[in-house]
PDB file of C-alpha atoms in Angstrom:
ATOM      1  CA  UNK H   1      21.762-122.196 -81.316  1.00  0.00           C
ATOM      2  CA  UNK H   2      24.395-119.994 -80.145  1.00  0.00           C
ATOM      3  CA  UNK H   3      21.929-117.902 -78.260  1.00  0.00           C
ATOM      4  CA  UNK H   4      21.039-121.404 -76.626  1.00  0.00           C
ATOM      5  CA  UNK H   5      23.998-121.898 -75.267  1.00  0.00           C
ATOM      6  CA  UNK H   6      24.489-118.598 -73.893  1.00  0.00           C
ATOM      7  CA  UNK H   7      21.071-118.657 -71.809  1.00  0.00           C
ATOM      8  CA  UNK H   8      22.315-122.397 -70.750  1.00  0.00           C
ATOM      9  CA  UNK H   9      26.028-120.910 -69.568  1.00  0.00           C
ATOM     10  CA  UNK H  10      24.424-118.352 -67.358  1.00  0.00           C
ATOM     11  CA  UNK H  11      21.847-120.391 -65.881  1.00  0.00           C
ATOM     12  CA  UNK H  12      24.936-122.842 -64.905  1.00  0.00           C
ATOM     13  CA  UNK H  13      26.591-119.665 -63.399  1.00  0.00           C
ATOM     14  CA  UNK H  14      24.070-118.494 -61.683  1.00  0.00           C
ATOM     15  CA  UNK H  15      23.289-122.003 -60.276  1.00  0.00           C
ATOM     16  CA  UNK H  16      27.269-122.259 -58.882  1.00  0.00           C
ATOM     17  CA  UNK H  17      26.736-118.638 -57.544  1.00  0.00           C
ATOM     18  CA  UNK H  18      23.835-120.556 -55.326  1.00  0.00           C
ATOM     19  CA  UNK H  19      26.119-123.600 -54.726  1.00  0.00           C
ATOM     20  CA  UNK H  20      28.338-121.256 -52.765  1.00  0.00           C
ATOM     21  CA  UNK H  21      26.083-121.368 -49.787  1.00  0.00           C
ATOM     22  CA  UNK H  22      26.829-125.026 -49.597  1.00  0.00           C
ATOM     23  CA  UNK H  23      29.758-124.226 -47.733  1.00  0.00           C
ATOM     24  CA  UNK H  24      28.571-120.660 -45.983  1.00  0.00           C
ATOM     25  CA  UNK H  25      26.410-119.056 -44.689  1.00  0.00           C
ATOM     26  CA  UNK H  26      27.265-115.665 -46.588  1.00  0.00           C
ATOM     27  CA  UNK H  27      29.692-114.146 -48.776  1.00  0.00           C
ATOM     28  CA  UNK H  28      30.719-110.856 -50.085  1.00  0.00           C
ATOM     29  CA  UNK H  29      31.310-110.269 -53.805  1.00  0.00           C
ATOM     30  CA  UNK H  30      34.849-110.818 -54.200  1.00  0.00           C
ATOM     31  CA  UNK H  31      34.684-113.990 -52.252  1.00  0.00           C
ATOM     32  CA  UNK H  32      31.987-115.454 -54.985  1.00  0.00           C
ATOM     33  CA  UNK H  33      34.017-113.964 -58.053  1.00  0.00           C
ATOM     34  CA  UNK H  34      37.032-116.282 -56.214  1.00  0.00           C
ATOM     35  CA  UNK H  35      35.022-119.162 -55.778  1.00  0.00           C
ATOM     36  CA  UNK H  36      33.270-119.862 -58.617  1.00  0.00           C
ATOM     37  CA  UNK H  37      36.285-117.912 -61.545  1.00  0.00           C
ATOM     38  CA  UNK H  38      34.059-115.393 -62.618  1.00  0.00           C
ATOM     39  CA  UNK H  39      34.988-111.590 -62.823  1.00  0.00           C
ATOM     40  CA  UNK H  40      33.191-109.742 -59.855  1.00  0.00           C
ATOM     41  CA  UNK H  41      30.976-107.789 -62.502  1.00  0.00           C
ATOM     42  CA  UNK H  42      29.762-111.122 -64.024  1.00  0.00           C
ATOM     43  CA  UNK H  43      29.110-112.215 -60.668  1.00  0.00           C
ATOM     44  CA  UNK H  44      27.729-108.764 -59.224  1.00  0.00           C
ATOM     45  CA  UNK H  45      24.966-109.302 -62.331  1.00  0.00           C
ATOM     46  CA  UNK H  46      24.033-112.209 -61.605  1.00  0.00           C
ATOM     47  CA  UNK H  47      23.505-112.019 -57.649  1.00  0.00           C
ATOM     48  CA  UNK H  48      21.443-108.572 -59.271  1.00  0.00           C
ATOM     49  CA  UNK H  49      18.974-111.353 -60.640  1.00  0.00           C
ATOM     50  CA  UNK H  50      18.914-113.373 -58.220  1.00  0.00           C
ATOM     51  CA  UNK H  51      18.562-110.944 -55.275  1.00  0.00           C
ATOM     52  CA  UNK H  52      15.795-109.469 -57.896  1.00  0.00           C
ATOM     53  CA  UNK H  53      13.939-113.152 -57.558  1.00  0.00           C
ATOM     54  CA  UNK H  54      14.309-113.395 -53.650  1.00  0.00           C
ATOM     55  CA  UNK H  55      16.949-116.263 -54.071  1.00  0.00           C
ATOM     56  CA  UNK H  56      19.925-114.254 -52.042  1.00  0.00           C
ATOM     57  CA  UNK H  57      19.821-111.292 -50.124  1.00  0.00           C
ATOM     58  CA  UNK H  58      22.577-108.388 -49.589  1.00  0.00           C
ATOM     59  CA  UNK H  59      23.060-107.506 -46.163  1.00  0.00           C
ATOM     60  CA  UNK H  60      23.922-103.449 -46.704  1.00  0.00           C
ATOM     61  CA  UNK H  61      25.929-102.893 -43.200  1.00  0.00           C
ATOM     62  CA  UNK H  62      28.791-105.840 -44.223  1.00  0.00           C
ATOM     63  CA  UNK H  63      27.900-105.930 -48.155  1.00  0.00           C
ATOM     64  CA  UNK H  64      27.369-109.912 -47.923  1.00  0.00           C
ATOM     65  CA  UNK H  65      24.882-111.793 -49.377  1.00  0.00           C
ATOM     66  CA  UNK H  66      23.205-114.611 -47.872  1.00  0.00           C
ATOM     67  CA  UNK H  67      20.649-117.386 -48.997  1.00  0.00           C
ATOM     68  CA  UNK H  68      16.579-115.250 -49.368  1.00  0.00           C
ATOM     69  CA  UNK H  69      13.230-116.563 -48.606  1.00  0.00           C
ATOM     70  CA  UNK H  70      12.672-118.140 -52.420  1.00  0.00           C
ATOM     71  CA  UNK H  71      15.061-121.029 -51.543  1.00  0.00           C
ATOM     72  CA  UNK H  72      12.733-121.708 -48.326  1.00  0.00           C
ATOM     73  CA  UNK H  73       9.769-121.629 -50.775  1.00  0.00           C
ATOM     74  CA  UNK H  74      11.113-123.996 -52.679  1.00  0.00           C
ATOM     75  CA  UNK H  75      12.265-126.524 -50.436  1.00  0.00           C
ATOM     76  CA  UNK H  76       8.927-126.061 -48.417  1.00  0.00           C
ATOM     77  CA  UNK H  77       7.500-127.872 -51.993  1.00  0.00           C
ATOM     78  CA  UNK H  78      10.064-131.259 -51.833  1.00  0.00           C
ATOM     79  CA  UNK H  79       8.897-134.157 -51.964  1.00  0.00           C
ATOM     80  CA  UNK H  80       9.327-135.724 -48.286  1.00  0.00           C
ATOM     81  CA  UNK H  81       7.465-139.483 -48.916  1.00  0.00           C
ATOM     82  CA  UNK H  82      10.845-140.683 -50.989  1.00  0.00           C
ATOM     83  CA  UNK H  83      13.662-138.097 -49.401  1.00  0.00           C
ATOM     84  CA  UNK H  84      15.825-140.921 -47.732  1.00  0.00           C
ATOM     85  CA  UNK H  85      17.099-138.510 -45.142  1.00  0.00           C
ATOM     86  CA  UNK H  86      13.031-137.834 -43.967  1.00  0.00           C
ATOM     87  CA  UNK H  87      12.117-141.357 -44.260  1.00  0.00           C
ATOM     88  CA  UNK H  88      14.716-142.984 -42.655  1.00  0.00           C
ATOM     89  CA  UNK H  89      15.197-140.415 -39.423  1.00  0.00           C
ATOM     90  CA  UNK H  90      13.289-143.271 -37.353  1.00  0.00           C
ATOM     91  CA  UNK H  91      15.818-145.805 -37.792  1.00  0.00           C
ATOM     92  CA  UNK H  92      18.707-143.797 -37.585  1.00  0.00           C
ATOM     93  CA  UNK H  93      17.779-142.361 -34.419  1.00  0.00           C
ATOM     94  CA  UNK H  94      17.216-145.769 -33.213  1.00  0.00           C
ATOM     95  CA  UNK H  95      20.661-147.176 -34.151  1.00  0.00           C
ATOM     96  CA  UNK H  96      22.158-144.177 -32.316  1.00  0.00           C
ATOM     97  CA  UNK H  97      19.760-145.257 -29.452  1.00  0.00           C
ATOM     98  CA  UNK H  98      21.320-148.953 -29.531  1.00  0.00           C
ATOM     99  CA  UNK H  99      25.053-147.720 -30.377  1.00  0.00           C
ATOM    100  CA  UNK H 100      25.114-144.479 -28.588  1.00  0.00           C
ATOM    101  CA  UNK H 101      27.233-142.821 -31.439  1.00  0.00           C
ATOM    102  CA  UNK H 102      26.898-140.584 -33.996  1.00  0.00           C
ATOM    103  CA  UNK H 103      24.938-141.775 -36.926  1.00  0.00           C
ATOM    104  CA  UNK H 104      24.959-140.375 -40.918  1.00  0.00           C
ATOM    105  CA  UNK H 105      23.414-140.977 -44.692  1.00  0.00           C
ATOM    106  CA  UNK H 106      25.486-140.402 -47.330  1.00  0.00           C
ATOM    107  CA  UNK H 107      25.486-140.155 -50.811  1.00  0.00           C
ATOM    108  CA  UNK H 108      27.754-139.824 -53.814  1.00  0.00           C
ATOM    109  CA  UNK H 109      27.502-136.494 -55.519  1.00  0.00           C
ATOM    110  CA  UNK H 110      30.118-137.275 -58.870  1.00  0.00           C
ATOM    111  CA  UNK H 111      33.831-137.459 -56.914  1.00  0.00           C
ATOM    112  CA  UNK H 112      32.256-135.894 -53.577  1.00  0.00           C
ATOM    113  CA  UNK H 113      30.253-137.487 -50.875  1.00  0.00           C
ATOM    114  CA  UNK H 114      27.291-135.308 -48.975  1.00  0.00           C
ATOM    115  CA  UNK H 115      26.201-136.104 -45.667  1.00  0.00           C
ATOM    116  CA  UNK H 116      22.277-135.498 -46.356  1.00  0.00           C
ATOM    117  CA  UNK H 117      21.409-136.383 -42.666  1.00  0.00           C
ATOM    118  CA  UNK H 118      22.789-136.890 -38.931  1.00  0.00           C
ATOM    119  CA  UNK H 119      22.003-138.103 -35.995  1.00  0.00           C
ATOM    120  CA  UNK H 120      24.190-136.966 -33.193  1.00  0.00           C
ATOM    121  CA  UNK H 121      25.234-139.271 -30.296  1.00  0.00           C
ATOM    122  CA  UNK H 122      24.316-138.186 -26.368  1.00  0.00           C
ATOM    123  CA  UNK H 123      27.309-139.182 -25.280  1.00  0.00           C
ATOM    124  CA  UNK H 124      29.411-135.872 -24.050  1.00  0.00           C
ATOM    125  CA  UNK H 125      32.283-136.685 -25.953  1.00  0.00           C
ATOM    126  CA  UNK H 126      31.079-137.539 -29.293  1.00  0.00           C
ATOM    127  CA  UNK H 127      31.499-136.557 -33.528  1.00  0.00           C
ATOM    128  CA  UNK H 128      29.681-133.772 -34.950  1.00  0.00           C
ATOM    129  CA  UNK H 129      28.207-134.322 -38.080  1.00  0.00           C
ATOM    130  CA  UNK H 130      26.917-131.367 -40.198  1.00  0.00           C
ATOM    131  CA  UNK H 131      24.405-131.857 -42.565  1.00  0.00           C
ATOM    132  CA  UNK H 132      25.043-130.932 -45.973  1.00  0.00           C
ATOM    133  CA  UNK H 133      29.310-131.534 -45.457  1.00  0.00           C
ATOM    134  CA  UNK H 134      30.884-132.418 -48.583  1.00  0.00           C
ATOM    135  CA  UNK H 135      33.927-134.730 -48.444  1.00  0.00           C
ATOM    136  CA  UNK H 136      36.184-136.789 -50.878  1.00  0.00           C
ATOM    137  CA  UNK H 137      35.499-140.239 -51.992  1.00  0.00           C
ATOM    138  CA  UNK H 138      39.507-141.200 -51.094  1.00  0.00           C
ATOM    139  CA  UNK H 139      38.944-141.734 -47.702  1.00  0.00           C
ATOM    140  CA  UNK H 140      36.763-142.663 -45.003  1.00  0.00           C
ATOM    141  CA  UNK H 141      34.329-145.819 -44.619  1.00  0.00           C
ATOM    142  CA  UNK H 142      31.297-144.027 -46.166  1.00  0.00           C
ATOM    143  CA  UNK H 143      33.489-142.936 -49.185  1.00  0.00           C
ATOM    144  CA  UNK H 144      34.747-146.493 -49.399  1.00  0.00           C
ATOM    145  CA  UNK H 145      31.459-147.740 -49.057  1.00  0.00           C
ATOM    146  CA  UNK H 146      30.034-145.745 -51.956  1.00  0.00           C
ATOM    147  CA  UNK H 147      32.360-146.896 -54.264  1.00  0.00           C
ATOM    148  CA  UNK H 148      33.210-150.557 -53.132  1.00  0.00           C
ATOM    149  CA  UNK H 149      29.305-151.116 -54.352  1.00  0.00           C
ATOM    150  CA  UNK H 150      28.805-148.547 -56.930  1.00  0.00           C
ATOM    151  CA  UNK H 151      28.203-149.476 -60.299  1.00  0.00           C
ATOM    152  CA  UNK H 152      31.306-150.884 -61.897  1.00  0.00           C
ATOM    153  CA  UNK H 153      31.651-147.924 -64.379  1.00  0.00           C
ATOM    154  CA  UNK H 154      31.453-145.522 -61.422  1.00  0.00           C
ATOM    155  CA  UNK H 155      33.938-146.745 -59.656  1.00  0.00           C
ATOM    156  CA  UNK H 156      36.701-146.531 -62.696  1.00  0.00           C
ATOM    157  CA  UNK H 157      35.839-143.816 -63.262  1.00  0.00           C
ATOM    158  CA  UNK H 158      36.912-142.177 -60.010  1.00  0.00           C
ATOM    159  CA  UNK H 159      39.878-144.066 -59.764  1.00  0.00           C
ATOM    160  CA  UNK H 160      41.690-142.575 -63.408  1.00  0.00           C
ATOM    161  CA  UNK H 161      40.281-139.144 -62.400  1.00  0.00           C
ATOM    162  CA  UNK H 162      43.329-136.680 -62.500  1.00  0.00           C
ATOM    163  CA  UNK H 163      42.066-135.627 -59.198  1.00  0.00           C
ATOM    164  CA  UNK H 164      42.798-138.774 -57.370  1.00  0.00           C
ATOM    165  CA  UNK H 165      45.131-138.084 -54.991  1.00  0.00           C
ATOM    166  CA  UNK H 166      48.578-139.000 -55.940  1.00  0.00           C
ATOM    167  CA  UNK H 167      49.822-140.589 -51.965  1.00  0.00           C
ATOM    168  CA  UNK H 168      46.701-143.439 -52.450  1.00  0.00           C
ATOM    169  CA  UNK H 169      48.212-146.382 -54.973  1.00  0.00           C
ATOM    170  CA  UNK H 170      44.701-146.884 -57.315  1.00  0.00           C
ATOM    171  CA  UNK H 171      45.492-150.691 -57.417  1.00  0.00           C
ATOM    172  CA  UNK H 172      45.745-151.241 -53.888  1.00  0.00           C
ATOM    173  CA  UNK H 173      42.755-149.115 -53.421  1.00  0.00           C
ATOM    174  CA  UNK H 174      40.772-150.784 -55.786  1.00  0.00           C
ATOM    175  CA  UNK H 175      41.462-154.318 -53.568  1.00  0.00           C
ATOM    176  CA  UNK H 176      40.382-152.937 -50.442  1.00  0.00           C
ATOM    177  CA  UNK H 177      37.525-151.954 -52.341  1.00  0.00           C
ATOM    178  CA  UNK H 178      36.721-155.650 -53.337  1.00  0.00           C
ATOM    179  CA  UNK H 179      37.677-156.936 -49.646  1.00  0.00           C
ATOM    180  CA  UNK H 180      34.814-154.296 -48.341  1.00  0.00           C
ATOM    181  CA  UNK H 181      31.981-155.349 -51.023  1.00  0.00           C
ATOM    182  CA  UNK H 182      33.006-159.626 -49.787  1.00  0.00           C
ATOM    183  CA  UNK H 183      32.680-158.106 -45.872  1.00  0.00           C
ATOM    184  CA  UNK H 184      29.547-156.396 -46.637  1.00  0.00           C
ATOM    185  CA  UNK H 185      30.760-153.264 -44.511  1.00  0.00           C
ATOM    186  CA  UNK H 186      33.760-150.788 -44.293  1.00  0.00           C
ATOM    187  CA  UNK H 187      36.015-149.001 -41.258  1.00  0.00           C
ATOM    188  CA  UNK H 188      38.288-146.044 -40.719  1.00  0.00           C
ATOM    189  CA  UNK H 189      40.098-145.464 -38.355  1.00  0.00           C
ATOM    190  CA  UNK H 190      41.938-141.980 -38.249  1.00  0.00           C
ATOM    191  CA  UNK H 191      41.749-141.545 -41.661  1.00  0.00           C
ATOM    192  CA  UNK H 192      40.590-138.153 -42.132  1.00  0.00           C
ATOM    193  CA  UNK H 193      41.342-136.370 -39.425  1.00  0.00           C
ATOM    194  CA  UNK H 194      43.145-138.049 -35.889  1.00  0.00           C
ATOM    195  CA  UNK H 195      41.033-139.153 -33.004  1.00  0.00           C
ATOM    196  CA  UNK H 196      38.074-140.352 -35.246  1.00  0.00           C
ATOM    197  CA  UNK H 197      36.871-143.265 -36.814  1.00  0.00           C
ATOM    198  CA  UNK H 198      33.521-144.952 -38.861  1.00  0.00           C
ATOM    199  CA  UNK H 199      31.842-147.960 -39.762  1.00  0.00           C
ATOM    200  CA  UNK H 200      29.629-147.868 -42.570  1.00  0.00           C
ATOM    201  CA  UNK H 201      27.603-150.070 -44.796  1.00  0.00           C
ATOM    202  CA  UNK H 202      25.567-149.957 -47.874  1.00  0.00           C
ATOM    203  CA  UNK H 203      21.870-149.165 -48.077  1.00  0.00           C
ATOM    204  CA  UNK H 204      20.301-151.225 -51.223  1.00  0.00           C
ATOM    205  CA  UNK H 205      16.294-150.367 -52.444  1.00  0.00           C
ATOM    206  CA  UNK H 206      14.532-153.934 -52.977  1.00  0.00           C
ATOM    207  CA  UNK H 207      15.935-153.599 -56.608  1.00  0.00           C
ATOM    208  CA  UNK H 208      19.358-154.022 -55.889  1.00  0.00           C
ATOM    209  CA  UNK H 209      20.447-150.166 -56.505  1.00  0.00           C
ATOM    210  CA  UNK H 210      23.049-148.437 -54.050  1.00  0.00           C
ATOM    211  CA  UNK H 211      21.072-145.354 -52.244  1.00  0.00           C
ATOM    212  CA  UNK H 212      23.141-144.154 -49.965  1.00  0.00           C
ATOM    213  CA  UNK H 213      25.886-145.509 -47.196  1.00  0.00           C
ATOM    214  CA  UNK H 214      24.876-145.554 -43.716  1.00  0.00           C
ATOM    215  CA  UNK H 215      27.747-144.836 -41.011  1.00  0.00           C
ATOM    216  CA  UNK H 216      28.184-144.616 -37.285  1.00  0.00           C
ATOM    217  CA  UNK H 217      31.296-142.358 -36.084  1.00  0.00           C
ATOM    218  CA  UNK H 218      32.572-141.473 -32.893  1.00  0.00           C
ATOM    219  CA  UNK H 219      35.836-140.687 -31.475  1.00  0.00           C
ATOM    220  CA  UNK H 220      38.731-143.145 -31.610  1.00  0.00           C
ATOM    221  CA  UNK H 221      39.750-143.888 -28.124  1.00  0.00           C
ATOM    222  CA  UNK H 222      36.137-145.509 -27.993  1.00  0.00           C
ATOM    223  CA  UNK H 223      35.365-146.150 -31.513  1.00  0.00           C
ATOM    224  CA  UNK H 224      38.263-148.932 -31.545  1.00  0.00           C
ATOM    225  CA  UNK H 225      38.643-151.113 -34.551  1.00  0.00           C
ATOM    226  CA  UNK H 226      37.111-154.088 -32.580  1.00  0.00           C
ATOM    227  CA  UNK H 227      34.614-151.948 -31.298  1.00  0.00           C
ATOM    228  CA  UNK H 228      33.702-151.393 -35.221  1.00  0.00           C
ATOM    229  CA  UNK H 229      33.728-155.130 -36.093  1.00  0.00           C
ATOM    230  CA  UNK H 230      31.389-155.798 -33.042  1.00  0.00           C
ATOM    231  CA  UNK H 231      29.126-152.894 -34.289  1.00  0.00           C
ATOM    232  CA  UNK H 232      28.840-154.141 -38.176  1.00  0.00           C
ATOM    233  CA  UNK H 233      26.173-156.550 -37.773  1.00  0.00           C
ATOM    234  CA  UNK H 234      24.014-154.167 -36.446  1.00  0.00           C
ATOM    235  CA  UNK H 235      24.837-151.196 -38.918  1.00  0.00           C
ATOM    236  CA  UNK H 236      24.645-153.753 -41.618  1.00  0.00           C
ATOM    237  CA  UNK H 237      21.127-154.907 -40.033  1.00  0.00           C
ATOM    238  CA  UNK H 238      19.319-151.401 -39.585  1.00  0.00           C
ATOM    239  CA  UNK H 239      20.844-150.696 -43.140  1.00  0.00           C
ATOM    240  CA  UNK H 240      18.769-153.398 -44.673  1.00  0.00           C
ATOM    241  CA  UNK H 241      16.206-152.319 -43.038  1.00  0.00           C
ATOM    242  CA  UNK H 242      16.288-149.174 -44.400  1.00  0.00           C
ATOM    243  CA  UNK H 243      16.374-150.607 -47.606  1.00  0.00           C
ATOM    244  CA  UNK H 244      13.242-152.411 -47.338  1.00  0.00           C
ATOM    245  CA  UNK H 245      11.541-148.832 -46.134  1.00  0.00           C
ATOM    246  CA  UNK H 246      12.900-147.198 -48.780  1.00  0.00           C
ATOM    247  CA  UNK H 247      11.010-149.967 -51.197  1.00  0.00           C
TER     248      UNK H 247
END
């Protein structure tokens, strides 16, 4: 048993050594050891193994490692006929045609939300989404989104997290929560960072389960708060018909 849980431990170590790349493109040793509060010879054995298997590789000029060609051979075998941000590419890119702003899928990942796909506006002035950004459920209309109509338990649950941060009053929170699942969409404006701002509404499969949130972002000085209200219907539209693609 206790041999068990030691193979399980490193496997979980190794995967948050992998996780790093989230948020890079390439580290060096110490930087890893930091990130994931391991000691850098715990760390240097494990990128061993997984440099070994193809899954990183050290670059010998700047002593970084970077992603290697096993994570491409793996992703080469997803699945792409139920990967929400393959199947519905088509309809996002024709919302941005009809809005002319940014578009994005979201989903929840625990107290995090991921953007899993973008679509960016052609507008010269515009938001940049990157794909695979990880950002907090306490603000912004997708985050609000994905917990206004996630699963009751889910949504407790992130609101008595320790983590919550202390400047956003849970109660209050929690009621613009219910006024977004009675409007059937939610807004920011300026939340996150100045000058931007998002309207976003939940995508449901045909049996009633939140998949992801759907937004449309741009900058603020065009993005305005009636500009938003005017654009709901049709964010709320093209994410119901998402919904019925997604089956």
């Amino acid at each position: 048993m206790e041999e068990e849980k030691r193979t399980v431990r490193a496997v979980e170590r190794a995967l948050d050594v992998l996780l790093c790349f989230v948020s890079g493109h390439e580290w060096g040793l110490t930087e890893i050891a930091g990130r994931v509060g391991l000691h850098k010879s715990t760390v240097h054995r494990l990128l061993a193994t997984l440099e070994d298997k193809g899954f990183v590789i050290r670059d010998a000029a700047t002593e970084k490692y970077r992603l290697g060609l096993s994570v491409l051979e793996l992703s080469a075998n997803l699945s792409r006929s139920d990967d929400p941000s393959v199947v519905l590419l088509p309809e996002m890119e024709r919302l941005r045609d009809e809005l002319n702003e940014t578009v994005s899928l979201y989903v929840r990942d625990r107290a995090e939300r991921v953007r899993i796909q973008a679509v960016q506006s052609m507008q010269a002035i515009r938001r940049v989404a990157t794909v695979g950004a990880r950002l907090p459920l306490s603000v912004g209309a997708s985050s609000k989104v994905l917990l206004a109509f996630a699963e009751p338990g889910v949504r407790a649950a992130v609101l008595s997290d320790a983590a919550w941060p202390s400047n956003l009053e849970r109660a209050a929170f929690g009621k613009q929560l219910d006024d977004i699942v009675a409007a059937g969409y939610a807004t920011s404006f300026e939340e996150r960072e100045p000058g931007a701002a998002a309207v976003s509404a939940p995508i449901f499969n045909r049996s009633g389960k939140l998949v992801a949130a759907l937004s449309v972002s741009g900058p603020s000085n065009r993005l305005t708060p009636d500009r938003m209200h005017e654009y709901a219907p049709a964010i709320i539209e093209s994410a119901h018909r998402m919904g019925t693609i997604l089956g």
